[in-house]
């Protein structure tokens, strides 16, 4: 039998090119709405801030933890069918916002539907990109996907700003139509490519059950939890710190510059990140985040801008490396791997949300919000060291001590005859 053609790299990747373009459009449409959700629910529909917080917390939990369900669904019906299901759910959710602009019940239901669709889509999207691709091509594919998503994140909010409160029905109608068209395009995609022959051979011999790279056994799931935990302090609390010390316009410029830097840096650094040992990637990533937090604590326009740039470097290195390492260490289908990674991200974000509010409130009560960023800086330095120490201790405990085995004369001999 002939060798099946591979679809690695960028050769003959029309479906992948479409998927990258669709990733941009999907994020553009989503972030034309989602960043303003608290404003819409509170100011237009009159929900209390406590209720708004609960709705958004539940939506975030669904969006992250639902990645596990996405992996299971993709294993049963395939990544393309899972993406179609996700887009149908998200389209229905945005459509429900049209009458939901006057109904709190419909609006809350729409938020949950959109979150369910997002939970199903991203693991299947990444799985479709890497299925059938050589391992050497995965960093470029995943970094290109991240760049497409971040470009949509950067452009979505300013594109929707003129319509959010004045003409929300027009905004939601346009986003619904966009998702419907993108869904039609997904329906025309071919089934995902088969796994590379080398991967199938590894599975057949059982080698796929073993990690391809050990790096002291650091588990990507735990490192992902820790990466997102540290990063979300920056995501959640920079606005509270930066706006009073600079201006709303400067804060917006920082966010736009951050997104543009992600779009440019991640593809450029993808091969270098892939070549890094996992432990070295952790040093670079968490070190950059710690430095970013310390510089932000310095304050002012320069400190906040430079600190955000350092945080961007940490995100680029850690988030891509975590996904690559999770893929390399698992024999499971890519959609299942990415689903578990989404769950890890959700746990990290949840932990950061629970801890961050208390720490920030305590820092403000002490009269110095800078103390918050220094506390997070220390966490970024110490927690990876503690995780590495715990993993090493468990590895040492699993290795039998010399002389612990019975002498050969006492071992059970096979029966004769």
Coordinates of C-alpha atoms in Angstrom, one line a residue:
X1 CA 0.0 0.0 0.0
X2 CA 1.2 3.5 -0.8
X3 CA 2.1 6.1 1.8
X4 CA -0.7 8.5 2.5
X5 CA 0.0 12.1 1.7
X6 CA 0.6 14.3 4.7
X7 CA -0.9 17.8 5.1
X8 CA 1.8 19.2 7.3
X9 CA 3.2 22.7 7.0
X10 CA 1.5 25.0 4.6
X11 CA 1.5 22.8 1.4
X12 CA -2.0 22.1 0.2
X13 CA -3.6 23.6 3.3
X14 CA -6.6 25.4 1.8
X15 CA -8.8 24.0 4.6
X16 CA -6.4 25.2 7.2
X17 CA -6.0 28.6 5.6
X18 CA -9.8 28.9 5.7
X19 CA -9.9 27.8 9.4
X20 CA -7.3 30.5 10.3
X21 CA -9.4 33.2 8.6
X22 CA -12.5 31.8 10.3
X23 CA -10.7 32.0 13.6
X24 CA -10.1 35.7 13.1
X25 CA -13.7 36.3 12.1
X26 CA -15.1 34.3 15.0
X27 CA -13.0 36.1 17.6
X28 CA -13.8 39.4 15.9
X29 CA -17.5 38.8 16.3
X30 CA -17.3 37.4 19.8
X31 CA -15.2 40.3 21.1
X32 CA -17.5 42.8 19.5
X33 CA -19.9 41.6 22.1
X34 CA -18.4 39.9 25.1
X35 CA -16.2 42.7 26.5
X36 CA -19.3 44.9 26.8
X37 CA -21.5 42.2 28.4
X38 CA -21.4 43.6 31.9
X39 CA -22.4 47.0 30.6
X40 CA -25.3 45.6 28.6
X41 CA -26.6 43.4 31.5
X42 CA -26.2 46.2 34.1
X43 CA -27.0 49.5 32.3
X44 CA -29.4 48.4 29.6
X45 CA -31.2 45.5 31.3
X46 CA -30.9 46.7 34.9
X47 CA -29.4 43.6 36.5
X48 CA -27.5 44.2 39.7
X49 CA -23.8 44.0 39.7
X50 CA -23.8 40.9 42.0
X51 CA -26.1 39.1 39.6
X52 CA -24.0 40.2 36.6
X53 CA -20.9 38.8 38.4
X54 CA -22.6 35.5 39.0
X55 CA -23.8 35.2 35.3
X56 CA -20.3 36.0 34.0
X57 CA -18.6 33.6 36.5
X58 CA -20.9 30.7 35.4
X59 CA -20.4 31.6 31.8
X60 CA -16.6 31.5 32.2
X61 CA -16.8 28.2 34.1
X62 CA -18.8 26.6 31.3
X63 CA -16.5 28.0 28.6
X64 CA -13.4 26.5 30.2
X65 CA -14.6 23.3 31.8
X66 CA -16.7 22.4 28.8
X67 CA -13.5 21.7 26.8
X68 CA -13.5 18.2 28.2
X69 CA -16.9 17.6 26.7
X70 CA -15.6 19.0 23.4
X71 CA -12.8 16.4 23.4
X72 CA -15.2 13.6 24.1
X73 CA -17.6 14.8 21.4
X74 CA -14.8 15.1 18.8
X75 CA -13.7 11.6 19.6
X76 CA -17.2 10.4 18.7
X77 CA -18.2 12.5 15.8
X78 CA -14.9 14.1 14.6
X79 CA -13.5 17.6 14.9
X80 CA -15.3 19.1 11.9
X81 CA -18.7 17.9 13.1
X82 CA -17.9 19.2 16.6
X83 CA -17.0 22.7 15.2
X84 CA -20.3 22.7 13.3
X85 CA -22.2 21.8 16.4
X86 CA -20.3 24.6 18.3
X87 CA -21.0 27.2 15.7
X88 CA -24.7 26.2 15.5
X89 CA -25.0 26.7 19.3
X90 CA -23.1 30.0 19.2
X91 CA -25.1 31.3 16.3
X92 CA -28.3 30.5 18.3
X93 CA -26.9 32.3 21.3
X94 CA -26.1 35.5 19.4
X95 CA -29.5 35.3 17.7
X96 CA -31.2 35.1 21.1
X97 CA -29.5 38.4 22.0
X98 CA -31.6 40.2 19.4
X99 CA -34.8 39.9 21.4
X100 CA -32.7 39.6 24.5
X101 CA -31.8 43.3 24.4
X102 CA -35.2 43.9 26.2
X103 CA -35.4 40.6 28.2
X104 CA -33.0 39.8 31.0
X105 CA -34.0 36.1 30.9
X106 CA -33.2 35.8 27.2
X107 CA -30.0 37.7 27.6
X108 CA -28.7 35.4 30.3
X109 CA -29.7 32.4 28.3
X110 CA -27.9 33.8 25.3
X111 CA -24.7 34.3 27.4
X112 CA -24.8 30.7 28.5
X113 CA -25.4 29.4 24.9
X114 CA -22.5 31.4 23.6
X115 CA -20.3 30.1 26.3
X116 CA -21.3 26.5 25.5
X117 CA -20.5 27.0 21.9
X118 CA -17.1 28.5 22.7
X119 CA -16.3 25.5 25.0
X120 CA -17.0 23.1 22.1
X121 CA -15.3 25.0 19.4
X122 CA -11.7 25.8 20.4
X123 CA -10.4 22.3 21.2
X124 CA -12.0 21.0 17.9
X125 CA -10.5 23.9 16.0
X126 CA -7.0 23.3 17.3
X127 CA -7.4 19.5 16.7
X128 CA -8.4 20.0 13.1
X129 CA -5.3 22.2 12.5
X130 CA -2.8 19.6 13.9
X131 CA -4.5 16.3 12.9
X132 CA -2.4 14.8 10.1
X133 CA 0.4 17.4 10.5
X134 CA 4.0 16.4 11.3
X135 CA 5.1 17.3 14.8
X136 CA 7.6 19.8 13.4
X137 CA 4.7 21.7 11.8
X138 CA 2.6 22.0 14.9
X139 CA 4.3 25.0 16.5
X140 CA 3.7 27.1 13.3
X141 CA 0.1 25.9 13.0
X142 CA -0.8 26.6 16.6
X143 CA 1.0 29.9 16.7
X144 CA -0.7 31.0 13.5
X145 CA -4.0 30.0 15.1
X146 CA -3.2 32.1 18.2
X147 CA -2.2 35.0 16.1
X148 CA -5.6 34.9 14.2
X149 CA -7.5 34.7 17.5
X150 CA -5.6 37.6 19.0
X151 CA -6.1 39.8 15.9
X152 CA -9.8 39.3 16.4
X153 CA -9.5 40.2 20.0
X154 CA -7.7 43.4 19.2
X155 CA -10.1 44.6 16.5
X156 CA -13.5 43.4 17.9
X157 CA -14.0 45.9 20.8
X158 CA -13.2 49.1 18.9
X159 CA -15.3 47.9 15.9
X160 CA -18.4 47.4 18.0
X161 CA -18.0 50.4 20.4
X162 CA -20.2 52.8 18.4
X163 CA -23.1 50.3 18.4
X164 CA -23.0 48.7 21.9
X165 CA -25.5 51.0 23.7
X166 CA -27.0 52.9 20.8
X167 CA -27.8 50.1 18.4
X168 CA -27.3 46.7 20.1
X169 CA -29.9 45.0 17.9
X170 CA -28.0 45.9 14.8
X171 CA -24.8 44.7 16.4
X172 CA -26.2 41.3 17.4
X173 CA -27.9 40.8 14.1
X174 CA -24.6 41.4 12.3
X175 CA -22.7 39.1 14.6
X176 CA -25.4 36.4 14.1
X177 CA -25.1 36.7 10.3
X178 CA -21.3 36.5 10.5
X179 CA -21.4 33.3 12.6
X180 CA -24.0 31.7 10.2
X181 CA -21.8 32.4 7.2
X182 CA -18.7 31.1 9.0
X183 CA -20.7 27.9 9.9
X184 CA -21.7 27.4 6.2
X185 CA -18.0 27.6 5.4
X186 CA -17.1 25.0 8.0
X187 CA -19.8 22.7 6.5
X188 CA -17.8 22.7 3.3
X189 CA -14.5 21.6 5.0
X190 CA -13.2 18.1 4.3
X191 CA -12.9 15.7 7.2
X192 CA -9.8 16.2 9.3
X193 CA -6.6 14.7 7.9
X194 CA -5.5 11.3 9.2
X195 CA -2.7 11.1 11.8
X196 CA 0.8 11.0 10.4
X197 CA 2.1 7.5 9.6
X198 CA 4.9 7.9 12.2
X199 CA 2.4 8.6 14.9
X200 CA 0.3 5.5 14.0
X201 CA 3.4 3.4 14.0
X202 CA 4.3 4.7 17.5
X203 CA 0.8 3.8 18.7
X204 CA 1.1 0.3 17.2
X205 CA 4.3 -0.4 19.1
X206 CA 3.0 1.2 22.3
X207 CA 5.6 4.0 22.4
X208 CA 2.9 6.6 22.2
X209 CA 2.0 5.9 25.8
X210 CA 5.3 7.2 26.9
X211 CA 6.3 10.9 27.0
X212 CA 8.4 11.9 24.1
X213 CA 10.2 14.5 26.2
X214 CA 10.6 14.1 30.0
X215 CA 12.1 17.3 31.4
X216 CA 11.9 16.0 35.0
X217 CA 8.3 14.9 34.4
X218 CA 6.7 18.3 34.8
X219 CA 3.0 17.8 33.9
X220 CA 1.7 20.2 31.3
X221 CA -1.8 20.2 32.9
X222 CA -0.4 21.6 36.2
X223 CA 2.0 24.0 34.5
X224 CA -1.0 25.3 32.5
X225 CA -3.0 25.8 35.6
X226 CA -0.2 27.8 37.1
X227 CA 0.5 29.8 33.9
X228 CA -3.1 31.0 33.6
X229 CA -3.3 31.6 37.4
X230 CA -0.5 34.0 37.3
X231 CA -1.5 35.6 34.0
X232 CA -5.1 36.3 35.0
X233 CA -4.0 38.7 37.7
X234 CA -2.7 40.9 35.0
X235 CA -5.8 40.4 32.8
X236 CA -8.3 41.1 35.6
X237 CA -6.7 43.9 37.6
X238 CA -4.6 46.0 35.2
X239 CA -7.5 48.3 34.4
X240 CA -8.2 49.0 38.1
X241 CA -4.5 50.0 38.5
X242 CA -3.7 51.6 35.2
X243 CA -6.7 53.9 34.4
X244 CA -6.4 56.1 37.6
X245 CA -2.6 56.4 37.0
X246 CA -2.7 57.1 33.3
X247 CA -6.0 57.4 31.3
X248 CA -8.6 55.3 29.7
X249 CA -7.1 56.2 26.3
X250 CA -3.7 55.0 27.3
X251 CA -5.0 51.8 28.8
X252 CA -6.8 51.1 25.5
X253 CA -3.6 51.8 23.6
X254 CA -1.8 49.3 25.9
X255 CA -4.4 46.6 25.2
X256 CA -4.2 47.2 21.4
X257 CA -0.4 47.2 21.4
X258 CA -0.4 44.0 23.5
X259 CA -2.7 42.2 21.1
X260 CA -0.6 43.4 18.1
X261 CA 2.6 42.2 19.8
X262 CA 1.0 38.7 20.3
X263 CA 0.0 38.5 16.7
X264 CA 3.5 39.3 15.5
X265 CA 5.7 37.6 18.2
X266 CA 4.0 34.2 18.5
X267 CA 4.5 33.0 14.9
X268 CA 8.0 34.5 14.8
X269 CA 9.1 32.7 18.0
X270 CA 7.2 29.4 17.5
X271 CA 10.1 27.3 16.3
X272 CA 12.4 28.7 19.1
X273 CA 9.7 28.0 21.7
X274 CA 9.2 24.4 20.3
X275 CA 13.0 23.8 20.6
X276 CA 13.2 24.9 24.2
X277 CA 13.3 22.3 27.0
X278 CA 10.1 22.5 29.1
X279 CA 12.0 23.6 32.2
X280 CA 13.8 26.3 30.2
X281 CA 10.5 27.6 28.8
X282 CA 9.1 27.8 32.3
X283 CA 12.1 29.9 33.4
X284 CA 11.7 32.3 30.4
X285 CA 7.9 32.5 30.7
X286 CA 7.4 32.8 34.4
X287 CA 10.6 35.0 34.6
X288 CA 9.1 37.4 32.1
X289 CA 5.8 37.5 33.9
X290 CA 7.5 38.2 37.2
X291 CA 9.5 41.0 35.7
X292 CA 6.4 42.4 34.1
X293 CA 4.6 42.5 37.4
X294 CA 7.5 44.2 39.1
X295 CA 7.7 46.8 36.3
X296 CA 4.0 47.4 36.5
X297 CA 4.4 48.0 40.2
X298 CA 6.7 50.9 39.4
X299 CA 3.7 52.6 37.8
X300 CA 3.4 55.4 35.3
X301 CA 3.0 55.3 31.6
X302 CA 6.5 53.7 31.0
X303 CA 6.2 51.1 33.8
X304 CA 2.7 50.0 32.7
X305 CA 3.6 49.8 29.0
X306 CA 6.9 48.0 29.5
X307 CA 5.3 45.6 32.1
X308 CA 2.6 44.7 29.6
X309 CA 5.2 43.9 27.0
X310 CA 7.0 41.6 29.4
X311 CA 3.7 39.9 30.3
X312 CA 3.1 39.4 26.6
X313 CA 6.5 37.6 26.2
X314 CA 5.5 35.3 29.1
X315 CA 2.1 34.5 27.6
X316 CA 3.6 33.8 24.1
X317 CA 6.2 31.3 25.5
X318 CA 4.1 29.5 28.2
X319 CA 0.8 29.2 26.4
X320 CA 2.2 27.8 23.2
X321 CA 4.8 25.5 24.9
X322 CA 2.1 24.1 27.3
X323 CA 0.0 23.0 24.3
X324 CA 2.9 21.6 22.4
X325 CA 4.1 19.7 25.4
X326 CA 0.7 18.3 26.2
X327 CA 0.4 17.0 22.6
X328 CA 3.8 15.5 22.7
X329 CA 3.2 13.6 26.0
X330 CA -0.2 12.1 25.2
X331 CA -1.3 9.4 22.9
X332 CA -4.9 10.7 23.2
X333 CA -6.6 12.4 20.3
X334 CA -5.7 16.1 19.9
X335 CA -9.2 17.3 20.7
X336 CA -9.1 15.5 24.0
X337 CA -5.7 17.0 24.8
X338 CA -6.8 20.5 24.0
X339 CA -10.0 19.9 26.0
X340 CA -8.0 19.0 29.1
X341 CA -5.8 22.1 28.5
X342 CA -8.9 24.3 28.5
X343 CA -10.0 22.7 31.8
X344 CA -6.6 23.5 33.2
X345 CA -6.9 27.1 32.0
X346 CA -10.3 27.3 33.7
X347 CA -9.0 26.1 37.0
X348 CA -6.2 28.6 36.8
X349 CA -8.5 31.5 36.0
X350 CA -10.9 30.5 38.8
X351 CA -8.1 30.3 41.3
X352 CA -6.8 33.7 40.2
X353 CA -10.2 35.2 40.5
X354 CA -10.8 33.9 44.0
X355 CA -7.4 35.0 45.3
X356 CA -6.9 38.2 43.3
X357 CA -9.8 40.1 44.7
X358 CA -8.8 39.4 48.3
X359 CA -5.1 40.3 47.6
X360 CA -6.0 43.5 45.7
X361 CA -8.4 44.6 48.4
X362 CA -5.8 44.0 51.1
X363 CA -3.2 46.0 49.1
X364 CA -5.6 48.9 48.8
X365 CA -6.5 48.7 52.5
X366 CA -2.8 49.1 53.2
X367 CA -2.7 52.2 51.0
X368 CA -0.5 50.7 48.3
X369 CA -1.9 49.0 45.2
X370 CA 1.7 48.5 44.1
X371 CA 2.0 45.8 46.8
X372 CA -0.5 43.7 44.8
X373 CA 1.8 43.5 41.8
X374 CA 4.8 42.7 44.0
X375 CA 2.9 39.9 45.7
X376 CA 2.0 38.5 42.3
X377 CA 5.6 38.9 41.2
X378 CA 6.7 36.7 44.1
X379 CA 4.1 34.1 43.2
X380 CA 5.4 34.0 39.7
X381 CA 8.9 33.3 41.0
X382 CA 8.1 30.9 43.8
X383 CA 5.2 28.7 42.6
X384 CA 7.0 27.2 39.6
X385 CA 9.9 26.4 41.9
X386 CA 7.6 24.7 44.4
X387 CA 5.9 22.8 41.6
X388 CA 9.2 21.5 40.2
X389 CA 10.3 20.5 43.7
X390 CA 7.1 18.5 44.3
X391 CA 7.4 16.7 40.9
X392 CA 11.1 15.8 41.6
X393 CA 10.2 14.5 45.0
X394 CA 7.5 12.3 43.5
X395 CA 9.8 11.0 40.9
X396 CA 12.5 10.1 43.5
X397 CA 9.9 8.4 45.6
X398 CA 8.8 6.2 42.6
X399 CA 12.4 5.0 42.0
X400 CA 13.3 2.0 44.1
X401 CA 16.3 2.5 46.3
X402 CA 19.5 0.4 45.6
X403 CA 19.3 -2.9 47.3
X404 CA 15.6 -2.7 47.9
X405 CA 14.9 -5.6 45.5
X406 CA 15.2 -9.2 46.7
X407 CA 18.4 -11.0 46.0
X408 CA 18.3 -13.2 42.9
X409 CA 18.5 -16.3 45.0
X410 CA 15.3 -15.4 46.8
X411 CA 13.4 -14.6 43.6
X412 CA 10.7 -17.0 42.6
X413 CA 11.9 -19.4 40.1
X414 CA 9.8 -20.8 37.3
X415 CA 8.6 -24.4 37.8
X416 CA 10.7 -27.0 36.1
X417 CA 9.4 -29.5 33.6

